[in-house]
Each structure stands twice: as structure tokens, then as C-alpha cells.
Amino acid sequence: GQSLEQPSEVTAVEGAIVQINCTYQTSGFYGLSWYQQHDGGAPTFLSYNALDGLEETGRFSSFLSRSDSYGYLLLQELQMKDSASYFCAVSGTDKLIFGTGTRLQVFP
Amino acid sequence: ETGVTQTPRHLVMGMTNKKSLKCEQHLGHNAMYWYKQSAKKPLELMFVYNFKEQTENNSVPSRFSPECPNSSHLFLHLHTLQPEDSALYLCASSQAMRTSGENEQFFGPGTRLTVL
């Protein structure tokens, strides 16, 4: 079967750094994506990792280890607007499989 | 208008009603998707269309019927739904899936469906 695991909830304060982990078990793996979804909003694409290592995009970075079937999203210099749900998703042959999502709450 | 749009944004229907959800993308993409999002559950892929051909039906009950008349439009026809079908239904589009796997999907705002 296919499954992705993420923590259900993470809390942090403004200015802090938070890491959201994702472990997966899938067939036909091509890469790992991350999406952000604010309450009442649509998921929006954040990053994609096909190769091992760290990809940095501004305050957000994403990491992948294919041998460990593991990745994470790193959010730095947290801001209140970062409060949202974050989903990892595995790219298969012709579709994305999403994790259950991690709800991040940022406090002042 | 740009991006991915969905109508209606909210829908309340009885179990005997027939209704349709509409999705339109203005991004020139060739693949479109329907997802169901329920509380405390991952996004569930329902249907995939690549170049107007259905390539995925993720064991969805027949009371949900998709239609893709062209690469810009996607419909989800609903009939005799159950209360447990109440959820947020999201449409997404992307460039057609490639074997490389990178497939940034652009989502619409969703239709919040309530089945009474």
C-alpha cells in the first residue's frame, strides 16, 4: 500500500524555526512535494525534491532522503501568516498522493 | 480571469437531488483532477484526466460522475449522495504528468458540499 505520515500539529512562536517531517511508503516514487493550505483556502505549491538533499526557497527549505523514505519542510523566521496546514505529497507515475497534513500554529 | 476557478463555492443538497460542480482552468494545462477533502483526512484523489482522457478512477462510487469536455473544463456530476459525502471538493490542474514526476498542481478554491 501507499502511506505518508506527518505530525498532526506543530506549534511555534514568531521568529522561530520549525521542521515538519514526512515519512512515506509508496511504489513508483519520483519525488516529494510540499503544499500549504490556509483555513478556507486552496492548497498552494511550495517545493519539490526529486533528488537527495536540501532545496532552499527564501524562508522555506525542503529536504529529501530517498534511501530513508523521509523528507522535511523547514520554515525559518516564522511569521503569523505561516499559520496553515502543510501537506507532503509523493509523485507517482501519474498522480500525487497526499499526507494527512500538519497544522502549524504560530503564536506571537 | 486567471488560475483555477470552481463553482459553486457552497452547495447544500438533499440525498435525492442531482447537481453538478464545475471547474475551469485558464493556465493552458492538460491534466485536471478532482479531490475530496474531509476533516482529519488526507486529500483523496478521485479522478484524473490527462488530455481529456480519464486515466484514474480511485474506486469512487458511481454516484460521482466526472466529465471533461475539453482540457479547460471539468465537471463532477452528483446524484443520490449520502451525508458522508459532505466535504470540500477541490479541482486542480497541471501540465500533463511526465515520468519525471514533477507535477506542480494548481488548486481551485473548492466547493463546500453539504448533503442533508
PDB file of N, CA and C in Angstrom, chain A residues 1-102:
ATOM      1  N   GLY A   1       0.819  -1.199   0.000  1.00  0.00           N
ATOM      2  CA  GLY A   1       0.000   0.000   0.000  1.00  0.00           C
ATOM      3  C   GLY A   1       0.846   1.238   0.000  1.00  0.00           C
ATOM      4  N   GLN A   2       0.185   2.379  -0.025  1.00  0.00           N
ATOM      5  CA  GLN A   2       0.889   3.653  -0.036  1.00  0.00           C
ATOM      6  C   GLN A   2       0.467   4.448   1.193  1.00  0.00           C
ATOM      7  N   SER A   3       1.435   5.029   1.879  1.00  0.00           N
ATOM      8  CA  SER A   3       1.095   5.842   3.041  1.00  0.00           C
ATOM      9  C   SER A   3       2.143   6.905   3.253  1.00  0.00           C
ATOM     10  N   LEU A   4       1.711   8.018   3.789  1.00  0.00           N
ATOM     11  CA  LEU A   4       2.597   9.104   4.180  1.00  0.00           C
ATOM     12  C   LEU A   4       2.237   9.495   5.600  1.00  0.00           C
ATOM     13  N   GLU A   5       3.236   9.729   6.419  1.00  0.00           N
ATOM     14  CA  GLU A   5       2.998  10.106   7.805  1.00  0.00           C
ATOM     15  C   GLU A   5       3.618  11.448   8.114  1.00  0.00           C
ATOM     16  N   GLN A   6       2.826  12.294   8.746  1.00  0.00           N
ATOM     17  CA  GLN A   6       3.279  13.605   9.201  1.00  0.00           C
ATOM     18  C   GLN A   6       2.720  13.818  10.606  1.00  0.00           C
ATOM     19  N   PRO A   7       3.362  14.673  11.389  1.00  0.00           N
ATOM     20  CA  PRO A   7       2.746  15.016  12.681  1.00  0.00           C
ATOM     21  C   PRO A   7       1.454  15.771  12.423  1.00  0.00           C
ATOM     22  N   SER A   8       0.488  15.608  13.311  1.00  0.00           N
ATOM     23  CA  SER A   8      -0.808  16.246  13.069  1.00  0.00           C
ATOM     24  C   SER A   8      -0.774  17.738  13.381  1.00  0.00           C
ATOM     25  N   GLU A   9       0.059  18.115  14.347  1.00  0.00           N
ATOM     26  CA  GLU A   9       0.066  19.524  14.734  1.00  0.00           C
ATOM     27  C   GLU A   9       1.432  19.930  15.260  1.00  0.00           C
ATOM     28  N   VAL A  10       1.828  21.146  14.952  1.00  0.00           N
ATOM     29  CA  VAL A  10       3.078  21.723  15.461  1.00  0.00           C
ATOM     30  C   VAL A  10       2.785  23.158  15.876  1.00  0.00           C
ATOM     31  N   THR A  11       3.350  23.591  16.990  1.00  0.00           N
ATOM     32  CA  THR A  11       3.199  24.979  17.412  1.00  0.00           C
ATOM     33  C   THR A  11       4.580  25.612  17.572  1.00  0.00           C
ATOM     34  N   ALA A  12       4.646  26.913  17.335  1.00  0.00           N
ATOM     35  CA  ALA A  12       5.900  27.640  17.459  1.00  0.00           C
ATOM     36  C   ALA A  12       5.583  29.116  17.632  1.00  0.00           C
ATOM     37  N   VAL A  13       6.607  29.895  17.983  1.00  0.00           N
ATOM     38  CA  VAL A  13       6.430  31.337  18.152  1.00  0.00           C
ATOM     39  C   VAL A  13       7.042  32.076  16.978  1.00  0.00           C
ATOM     40  N   GLU A  14       6.614  33.292  16.798  1.00  0.00           N
ATOM     41  CA  GLU A  14       7.166  34.126  15.731  1.00  0.00           C
ATOM     42  C   GLU A  14       8.681  34.197  15.829  1.00  0.00           C
ATOM     43  N   GLY A  15       9.326  34.135  14.670  1.00  0.00           N
ATOM     44  CA  GLY A  15      10.782  34.234  14.618  1.00  0.00           C
ATOM     45  C   GLY A  15      11.502  32.912  14.800  1.00  0.00           C
ATOM     46  N   ALA A  16      10.774  31.895  15.225  1.00  0.00           N
ATOM     47  CA  ALA A  16      11.397  30.588  15.470  1.00  0.00           C
ATOM     48  C   ALA A  16      11.577  29.809  14.174  1.00  0.00           C
ATOM     49  N   ILE A  17      12.191  28.637  14.319  1.00  0.00           N
ATOM     50  CA  ILE A  17      12.379  27.698  13.205  1.00  0.00           C
ATOM     51  C   ILE A  17      11.583  26.441  13.527  1.00  0.00           C
ATOM     52  N   VAL A  18      10.898  25.897  12.547  1.00  0.00           N
ATOM     53  CA  VAL A  18      10.152  24.674  12.766  1.00  0.00           C
ATOM     54  C   VAL A  18      10.412  23.703  11.611  1.00  0.00           C
ATOM     55  N   GLN A  19      10.449  22.423  11.941  1.00  0.00           N
ATOM     56  CA  GLN A  19      10.682  21.382  10.944  1.00  0.00           C
ATOM     57  C   GLN A  19       9.490  20.433  10.942  1.00  0.00           C
ATOM     58  N   ILE A  20       8.925  20.203   9.789  1.00  0.00           N
ATOM     59  CA  ILE A  20       7.792  19.280   9.648  1.00  0.00           C
ATOM     60  C   ILE A  20       8.287  18.064   8.873  1.00  0.00           C
ATOM     61  N   ASN A  21       8.219  16.914   9.521  1.00  0.00           N
ATOM     62  CA  ASN A  21       8.747  15.691   8.927  1.00  0.00           C
ATOM     63  C   ASN A  21       7.685  14.925   8.155  1.00  0.00           C
ATOM     64  N   CYS A  22       8.149  14.149   7.208  1.00  0.00           N
ATOM     65  CA  CYS A  22       7.254  13.319   6.394  1.00  0.00           C
ATOM     66  C   CYS A  22       7.974  12.020   6.067  1.00  0.00           C
ATOM     67  N   THR A  23       7.391  10.910   6.433  1.00  0.00           N
ATOM     68  CA  THR A  23       7.919   9.608   6.033  1.00  0.00           C
ATOM     69  C   THR A  23       6.893   8.948   5.124  1.00  0.00           C
ATOM     70  N   TYR A  24       7.392   8.184   4.162  1.00  0.00           N
ATOM     71  CA  TYR A  24       6.464   7.651   3.177  1.00  0.00           C
ATOM     72  C   TYR A  24       6.790   6.218   2.825  1.00  0.00           C
ATOM     73  N   GLN A  25       5.747   5.531   2.381  1.00  0.00           N
ATOM     74  CA  GLN A  25       5.881   4.179   1.819  1.00  0.00           C
ATOM     75  C   GLN A  25       5.018   4.148   0.578  1.00  0.00           C
ATOM     76  N   THR A  26       5.648   4.174  -0.562  1.00  0.00           N
ATOM     77  CA  THR A  26       4.894   4.188  -1.812  1.00  0.00           C
ATOM     78  C   THR A  26       5.623   3.372  -2.865  1.00  0.00           C
ATOM     79  N   SER A  27       4.916   3.098  -3.932  1.00  0.00           N
ATOM     80  CA  SER A  27       5.541   2.489  -5.109  1.00  0.00           C
ATOM     81  C   SER A  27       5.632   3.553  -6.184  1.00  0.00           C
ATOM     82  N   GLY A  28       6.572   3.386  -7.094  1.00  0.00           N
ATOM     83  CA  GLY A  28       6.675   4.349  -8.182  1.00  0.00           C
ATOM     84  C   GLY A  28       7.015   5.751  -7.717  1.00  0.00           C
ATOM     85  N   PHE A  29       7.953   5.901  -6.825  1.00  0.00           N
ATOM     86  CA  PHE A  29       8.311   7.212  -6.279  1.00  0.00           C
ATOM     87  C   PHE A  29       9.171   7.990  -7.247  1.00  0.00           C
ATOM     88  N   TYR A  30       8.776   9.252  -7.479  1.00  0.00           N
ATOM     89  CA  TYR A  30       9.578  10.139  -8.323  1.00  0.00           C
ATOM     90  C   TYR A  30      10.068  11.359  -7.560  1.00  0.00           C
ATOM     91  N   GLY A  31       9.306  11.790  -6.572  1.00  0.00           N
ATOM     92  CA  GLY A  31       9.735  12.962  -5.827  1.00  0.00           C
ATOM     93  C   GLY A  31       8.741  13.311  -4.744  1.00  0.00           C
ATOM     94  N   LEU A  32       9.147  14.281  -3.913  1.00  0.00           N
ATOM     95  CA  LEU A  32       8.330  14.699  -2.773  1.00  0.00           C
ATOM     96  C   LEU A  32       8.019  16.181  -2.906  1.00  0.00           C
ATOM     97  N   SER A  33       6.744  16.500  -2.807  1.00  0.00           N
ATOM     98  CA  SER A  33       6.298  17.893  -2.875  1.00  0.00           C
ATOM     99  C   SER A  33       5.754  18.337  -1.534  1.00  0.00           C
ATOM    100  N   TRP A  34       5.695  19.641  -1.348  1.00  0.00           N
ATOM    101  CA  TRP A  34       5.065  20.242  -0.168  1.00  0.00           C
ATOM    102  C   TRP A  34       4.063  21.298  -0.627  1.00  0.00           C
ATOM    103  N   TYR A  35       2.900  21.289   0.041  1.00  0.00           N
ATOM    104  CA  TYR A  35       1.850  22.246  -0.236  1.00  0.00           C
ATOM    105  C   TYR A  35       1.428  22.913   1.068  1.00  0.00           C
ATOM    106  N   GLN A  36       1.002  24.161   0.943  1.00  0.00           N
ATOM    107  CA  GLN A  36       0.498  24.932   2.080  1.00  0.00           C
ATOM    108  C   GLN A  36      -0.983  25.206   1.854  1.00  0.00           C
ATOM    109  N   GLN A  37      -1.765  25.098   2.913  1.00  0.00           N
ATOM    110  CA  GLN A  37      -3.195  25.411   2.801  1.00  0.00           C
ATOM    111  C   GLN A  37      -3.635  26.206   4.019  1.00  0.00           C
ATOM    112  N   HIS A  38      -4.038  27.453   3.792  1.00  0.00           N
ATOM    113  CA  HIS A  38      -4.629  28.250   4.864  1.00  0.00           C
ATOM    114  C   HIS A  38      -6.091  27.855   5.034  1.00  0.00           C
ATOM    115  N   ASP A  39      -6.601  28.072   6.240  1.00  0.00           N
ATOM    116  CA  ASP A  39      -8.002  27.759   6.511  1.00  0.00           C
ATOM    117  C   ASP A  39      -8.903  28.427   5.486  1.00  0.00           C
ATOM    118  N   GLY A  40      -9.778  27.638   4.883  1.00  0.00           N
ATOM    119  CA  GLY A  40     -10.704  28.181   3.897  1.00  0.00           C
ATOM    120  C   GLY A  40     -10.100  28.432   2.538  1.00  0.00           C
ATOM    121  N   GLY A  41      -8.816  28.101   2.380  1.00  0.00           N
ATOM    122  CA  GLY A  41      -8.151  28.368   1.107  1.00  0.00           C
ATOM    123  C   GLY A  41      -7.806  27.108   0.352  1.00  0.00           C
ATOM    124  N   ALA A  42      -7.228  27.283  -0.808  1.00  0.00           N
ATOM    125  CA  ALA A  42      -6.804  26.161  -1.644  1.00  0.00           C
ATOM    126  C   ALA A  42      -5.354  25.807  -1.335  1.00  0.00           C
ATOM    127  N   PRO A  43      -4.984  24.556  -1.481  1.00  0.00           N
ATOM    128  CA  PRO A  43      -3.564  24.205  -1.335  1.00  0.00           C
ATOM    129  C   PRO A  43      -2.729  24.924  -2.392  1.00  0.00           C
ATOM    130  N   THR A  44      -1.554  25.388  -1.994  1.00  0.00           N
ATOM    131  CA  THR A  44      -0.641  26.029  -2.932  1.00  0.00           C
ATOM    132  C   THR A  44       0.719  25.354  -2.839  1.00  0.00           C
ATOM    133  N   PHE A  45       1.353  25.210  -3.977  1.00  0.00           N
ATOM    134  CA  PHE A  45       2.623  24.511  -4.090  1.00  0.00           C
ATOM    135  C   PHE A  45       3.743  25.306  -3.420  1.00  0.00           C
ATOM    136  N   LEU A  46       4.593  24.594  -2.672  1.00  0.00           N
ATOM    137  CA  LEU A  46       5.744  25.231  -2.033  1.00  0.00           C
ATOM    138  C   LEU A  46       7.064  24.761  -2.639  1.00  0.00           C
ATOM    139  N   SER A  47       7.216  23.436  -2.785  1.00  0.00           N
ATOM    140  CA  SER A  47       8.520  22.936  -3.215  1.00  0.00           C
ATOM    141  C   SER A  47       8.400  21.514  -3.732  1.00  0.00           C
ATOM    142  N   TYR A  48       9.461  21.097  -4.435  1.00  0.00           N
ATOM    143  CA  TYR A  48       9.528  19.735  -4.956  1.00  0.00           C
ATOM    144  C   TYR A  48      10.972  19.259  -4.892  1.00  0.00           C
ATOM    145  N   ASN A  49      11.171  18.053  -4.360  1.00  0.00           N
ATOM    146  CA  ASN A  49      12.500  17.439  -4.316  1.00  0.00           C
ATOM    147  C   ASN A  49      12.454  16.111  -5.069  1.00  0.00           C
ATOM    148  N   ALA A  50      13.283  16.001  -6.082  1.00  0.00           N
ATOM    149  CA  ALA A  50      13.421  14.726  -6.776  1.00  0.00           C
ATOM    150  C   ALA A  50      14.698  14.006  -6.360  1.00  0.00           C
ATOM    151  N   LEU A  51      15.703  14.792  -5.973  1.00  0.00           N
ATOM    152  CA  LEU A  51      17.000  14.236  -5.595  1.00  0.00           C
ATOM    153  C   LEU A  51      17.257  14.460  -4.112  1.00  0.00           C
ATOM    154  N   ASP A  52      18.132  13.652  -3.552  1.00  0.00           N
ATOM    155  CA  ASP A  52      18.513  13.816  -2.151  1.00  0.00           C
ATOM    156  C   ASP A  52      19.125  15.184  -1.926  1.00  0.00           C
ATOM    157  N   GLY A  53      18.833  15.734  -0.771  1.00  0.00           N
ATOM    158  CA  GLY A  53      19.470  16.991  -0.408  1.00  0.00           C
ATOM    159  C   GLY A  53      18.463  18.057  -0.056  1.00  0.00           C
ATOM    160  N   LEU A  54      18.995  19.250   0.134  1.00  0.00           N
ATOM    161  CA  LEU A  54      18.207  20.382   0.612  1.00  0.00           C
ATOM    162  C   LEU A  54      17.969  21.370  -0.522  1.00  0.00           C
ATOM    163  N   GLU A  55      16.709  21.788  -0.671  1.00  0.00           N
ATOM    164  CA  GLU A  55      16.342  22.827  -1.621  1.00  0.00           C
ATOM    165  C   GLU A  55      15.867  24.036  -0.822  1.00  0.00           C
ATOM    166  N   GLU A  56      16.439  25.196  -1.107  1.00  0.00           N
ATOM    167  CA  GLU A  56      16.074  26.390  -0.342  1.00  0.00           C
ATOM    168  C   GLU A  56      15.332  27.384  -1.220  1.00  0.00           C
ATOM    169  N   THR A  57      14.219  27.888  -0.676  1.00  0.00           N
ATOM    170  CA  THR A  57      13.462  28.930  -1.369  1.00  0.00           C
ATOM    171  C   THR A  57      13.050  29.960  -0.332  1.00  0.00           C
ATOM    172  N   GLY A  58      13.856  30.984  -0.191  1.00  0.00           N
ATOM    173  CA  GLY A  58      13.558  32.023   0.787  1.00  0.00           C
ATOM    174  C   GLY A  58      13.591  31.472   2.201  1.00  0.00           C
ATOM    175  N   ARG A  59      12.522  31.703   2.951  1.00  0.00           N
ATOM    176  CA  ARG A  59      12.484  31.242   4.348  1.00  0.00           C
ATOM    177  C   ARG A  59      12.196  29.755   4.464  1.00  0.00           C
ATOM    178  N   PHE A  60      11.756  29.159   3.360  1.00  0.00           N
ATOM    179  CA  PHE A  60      11.378  27.742   3.386  1.00  0.00           C
ATOM    180  C   PHE A  60      12.442  26.898   2.705  1.00  0.00           C
ATOM    181  N   SER A  61      12.722  25.736   3.293  1.00  0.00           N
ATOM    182  CA  SER A  61      13.634  24.769   2.682  1.00  0.00           C
ATOM    183  C   SER A  61      12.978  23.406   2.750  1.00  0.00           C
ATOM    184  N   SER A  62      13.311  22.547   1.802  1.00  0.00           N
ATOM    185  CA  SER A  62      12.774  21.188   1.819  1.00  0.00           C
ATOM    186  C   SER A  62      13.911  20.215   1.598  1.00  0.00           C
ATOM    187  N   PHE A  63      13.832  19.100   2.297  1.00  0.00           N
ATOM    188  CA  PHE A  63      14.901  18.104   2.283  1.00  0.00           C
ATOM    189  C   PHE A  63      14.331  16.760   1.912  1.00  0.00           C
ATOM    190  N   LEU A  64      15.129  15.952   1.225  1.00  0.00           N
ATOM    191  CA  LEU A  64      14.721  14.599   0.864  1.00  0.00           C
ATOM    192  C   LEU A  64      15.865  13.628   1.049  1.00  0.00           C
ATOM    193  N   SER A  65      15.544  12.470   1.621  1.00  0.00           N
ATOM    194  CA  SER A  65      16.466  11.335   1.659  1.00  0.00           C
ATOM    195  C   SER A  65      15.710  10.142   1.082  1.00  0.00           C
ATOM    196  N   ARG A  66      16.022   9.781  -0.120  1.00  0.00           N
ATOM    197  CA  ARG A  66      15.305   8.689  -0.788  1.00  0.00           C
ATOM    198  C   ARG A  66      15.599   7.353  -0.106  1.00  0.00           C
ATOM    199  N   SER A  67      16.832   7.180   0.348  1.00  0.00           N
ATOM    200  CA  SER A  67      17.189   5.909   0.977  1.00  0.00           C
ATOM    201  C   SER A  67      16.435   5.701   2.282  1.00  0.00           C
ATOM    202  N   ASP A  68      16.085   6.790   2.963  1.00  0.00           N
ATOM    203  CA  ASP A  68      15.344   6.703   4.226  1.00  0.00           C
ATOM    204  C   ASP A  68      13.843   6.902   4.037  1.00  0.00           C
ATOM    205  N   SER A  69      13.391   7.129   2.807  1.00  0.00           N
ATOM    206  CA  SER A  69      11.971   7.421   2.539  1.00  0.00           C
ATOM    207  C   SER A  69      11.478   8.507   3.472  1.00  0.00           C
ATOM    208  N   TYR A  70      12.211   9.598   3.495  1.00  0.00           N
ATOM    209  CA  TYR A  70      11.986  10.642   4.505  1.00  0.00           C
ATOM    210  C   TYR A  70      12.274  12.006   3.910  1.00  0.00           C
ATOM    211  N   GLY A  71      11.466  12.959   4.311  1.00  0.00           N
ATOM    212  CA  GLY A  71      11.730  14.333   3.918  1.00  0.00           C
ATOM    213  C   GLY A  71      11.229  15.269   4.992  1.00  0.00           C
ATOM    214  N   TYR A  72      11.607  16.509   4.886  1.00  0.00           N
ATOM    215  CA  TYR A  72      11.067  17.501   5.810  1.00  0.00           C
ATOM    216  C   TYR A  72      10.979  18.861   5.147  1.00  0.00           C
ATOM    217  N   LEU A  73      10.114  19.674   5.725  1.00  0.00           N
ATOM    218  CA  LEU A  73       9.966  21.071   5.345  1.00  0.00           C
ATOM    219  C   LEU A  73      10.462  21.904   6.516  1.00  0.00           C
ATOM    220  N   LEU A  74      11.369  22.818   6.242  1.00  0.00           N
ATOM    221  CA  LEU A  74      11.937  23.672   7.279  1.00  0.00           C
ATOM    222  C   LEU A  74      11.461  25.097   7.055  1.00  0.00           C
ATOM    223  N   LEU A  75      10.848  25.658   8.061  1.00  0.00           N
ATOM    224  CA  LEU A  75      10.361  27.033   7.965  1.00  0.00           C
ATOM    225  C   LEU A  75      11.146  27.888   8.956  1.00  0.00           C
ATOM    226  N   GLN A  76      11.785  28.910   8.455  1.00  0.00           N
ATOM    227  CA  GLN A  76      12.611  29.786   9.293  1.00  0.00           C
ATOM    228  C   GLN A  76      11.952  31.153   9.455  1.00  0.00           C
ATOM    229  N   GLU A  77      12.396  31.858  10.485  1.00  0.00           N
ATOM    230  CA  GLU A  77      11.885  33.215  10.763  1.00  0.00           C
ATOM    231  C   GLU A  77      10.351  33.239  10.666  1.00  0.00           C
ATOM    232  N   LEU A  78       9.743  32.355  11.432  1.00  0.00           N
ATOM    233  CA  LEU A  78       8.308  32.182  11.338  1.00  0.00           C
ATOM    234  C   LEU A  78       7.554  33.496  11.505  1.00  0.00           C
ATOM    235  N   GLN A  79       6.475  33.608  10.715  1.00  0.00           N
ATOM    236  CA  GLN A  79       5.587  34.761  10.799  1.00  0.00           C
ATOM    237  C   GLN A  79       4.172  34.246  11.066  1.00  0.00           C
ATOM    238  N   MET A  80       3.345  35.141  11.582  1.00  0.00           N
ATOM    239  CA  MET A  80       1.971  34.750  11.902  1.00  0.00           C
ATOM    240  C   MET A  80       1.266  34.179  10.659  1.00  0.00           C
ATOM    241  N   LYS A  81       1.581  34.737   9.495  1.00  0.00           N
ATOM    242  CA  LYS A  81       0.906  34.312   8.272  1.00  0.00           C
ATOM    243  C   LYS A  81       1.290  32.890   7.851  1.00  0.00           C
ATOM    244  N   ASP A  82       2.308  32.318   8.506  1.00  0.00           N
ATOM    245  CA  ASP A  82       2.696  30.947   8.212  1.00  0.00           C
ATOM    246  C   ASP A  82       1.763  29.931   8.877  1.00  0.00           C
ATOM    247  N   SER A  83       0.890  30.402   9.753  1.00  0.00           N
ATOM    248  CA  SER A  83      -0.091  29.502  10.370  1.00  0.00           C
ATOM    249  C   SER A  83      -0.979  28.936   9.265  1.00  0.00           C
ATOM    250  N   ALA A  84      -0.920  27.622   9.104  1.00  0.00           N
ATOM    251  CA  ALA A  84      -1.616  26.950   7.992  1.00  0.00           C
ATOM    252  C   ALA A  84      -1.409  25.456   8.156  1.00  0.00           C
ATOM    253  N   SER A  85      -1.992  24.697   7.253  1.00  0.00           N
ATOM    254  CA  SER A  85      -1.713  23.263   7.188  1.00  0.00           C
ATOM    255  C   SER A  85      -0.706  23.011   6.074  1.00  0.00           C
ATOM    256  N   TYR A  86       0.197  22.082   6.329  1.00  0.00           N
ATOM    257  CA  TYR A  86       1.253  21.764   5.366  1.00  0.00           C
ATOM    258  C   TYR A  86       1.164  20.279   5.020  1.00  0.00           C
ATOM    259  N   PHE A  87       1.129  19.996   3.726  1.00  0.00           N
ATOM    260  CA  PHE A  87       0.971  18.623   3.254  1.00  0.00           C
ATOM    261  C   PHE A  87       2.207  18.208   2.474  1.00  0.00           C
ATOM    262  N   CYS A  88       2.724  17.033   2.779  1.00  0.00           N
ATOM    263  CA  CYS A  88       3.698  16.442   1.877  1.00  0.00           C
ATOM    264  C   CYS A  88       2.932  15.573   0.881  1.00  0.00           C
ATOM    265  N   ALA A  89       3.509  15.392  -0.287  1.00  0.00           N
ATOM    266  CA  ALA A  89       2.843  14.609  -1.331  1.00  0.00           C
ATOM    267  C   ALA A  89       3.902  13.901  -2.150  1.00  0.00           C
ATOM    268  N   VAL A  90       3.652  12.642  -2.419  1.00  0.00           N
ATOM    269  CA  VAL A  90       4.579  11.841  -3.211  1.00  0.00           C
ATOM    270  C   VAL A  90       4.107  11.801  -4.655  1.00  0.00           C
ATOM    271  N   SER A  91       5.028  12.047  -5.576  1.00  0.00           N
ATOM    272  CA  SER A  91       4.711  11.941  -7.002  1.00  0.00           C
ATOM    273  C   SER A  91       4.879  10.506  -7.439  1.00  0.00           C
ATOM    274  N   GLY A  92       3.776   9.917  -7.926  1.00  0.00           N
ATOM    275  CA  GLY A  92       3.821   8.591  -8.512  1.00  0.00           C
ATOM    276  C   GLY A  92       3.846   8.705 -10.015  1.00  0.00           C
ATOM    277  N   THR A  93       3.457   7.652 -10.696  1.00  0.00           N
ATOM    278  CA  THR A  93       3.530   7.625 -12.156  1.00  0.00           C
ATOM    279  C   THR A  93       2.664   8.709 -12.780  1.00  0.00           C
ATOM    280  N   ASP A  94       1.476   8.893 -12.264  1.00  0.00           N
ATOM    281  CA  ASP A  94       0.589   9.855 -12.901  1.00  0.00           C
ATOM    282  C   ASP A  94      -0.269  10.608 -11.891  1.00  0.00           C
ATOM    283  N   LYS A  95       0.154  10.653 -10.648  1.00  0.00           N
ATOM    284  CA  LYS A  95      -0.672  11.320  -9.664  1.00  0.00           C
ATOM    285  C   LYS A  95       0.152  11.662  -8.431  1.00  0.00           C
ATOM    286  N   LEU A  96      -0.445  12.493  -7.587  1.00  0.00           N
ATOM    287  CA  LEU A  96       0.139  12.809  -6.297  1.00  0.00           C
ATOM    288  C   LEU A  96      -0.634  12.085  -5.202  1.00  0.00           C
ATOM    289  N   ILE A  97       0.090  11.569  -4.226  1.00  0.00           N
ATOM    290  CA  ILE A  97      -0.526  11.000  -3.038  1.00  0.00           C
ATOM    291  C   ILE A  97      -0.183  11.918  -1.880  1.00  0.00           C
ATOM    292  N   PHE A  98      -1.213  12.425  -1.197  1.00  0.00           N
ATOM    293  CA  PHE A  98      -1.003  13.416  -0.144  1.00  0.00           C
ATOM    294  C   PHE A  98      -0.972  12.782   1.224  1.00  0.00           C
ATOM    295  N   GLY A  99      -0.200  13.378   2.119  1.00  0.00           N
ATOM    296  CA  GLY A  99      -0.231  13.022   3.520  1.00  0.00           C
ATOM    297  C   GLY A  99      -1.425  13.658   4.204  1.00  0.00           C
ATOM    298  N   THR A 100      -1.593  13.378   5.488  1.00  0.00           N
ATOM    299  CA  THR A 100      -2.748  13.862   6.240  1.00  0.00           C
ATOM    300  C   THR A 100      -2.620  15.318   6.624  1.00  0.00           C
ATOM    301  N   GLY A 101      -1.438  15.877   6.490  1.00  0.00           N
ATOM    302  CA  GLY A 101      -1.269  17.296   6.772  1.00  0.00           C
ATOM    303  C   GLY A 101      -0.827  17.568   8.197  1.00  0.00           C
ATOM    304  N   THR A 102      -0.063  18.630   8.353  1.00  0.00           N
ATOM    305  CA  THR A 102       0.392  19.104   9.654  1.00  0.00           C
ATOM    306  C   THR A 102      -0.116  20.516   9.846  1.00  0.00           C
TER     307      THR A 102
END
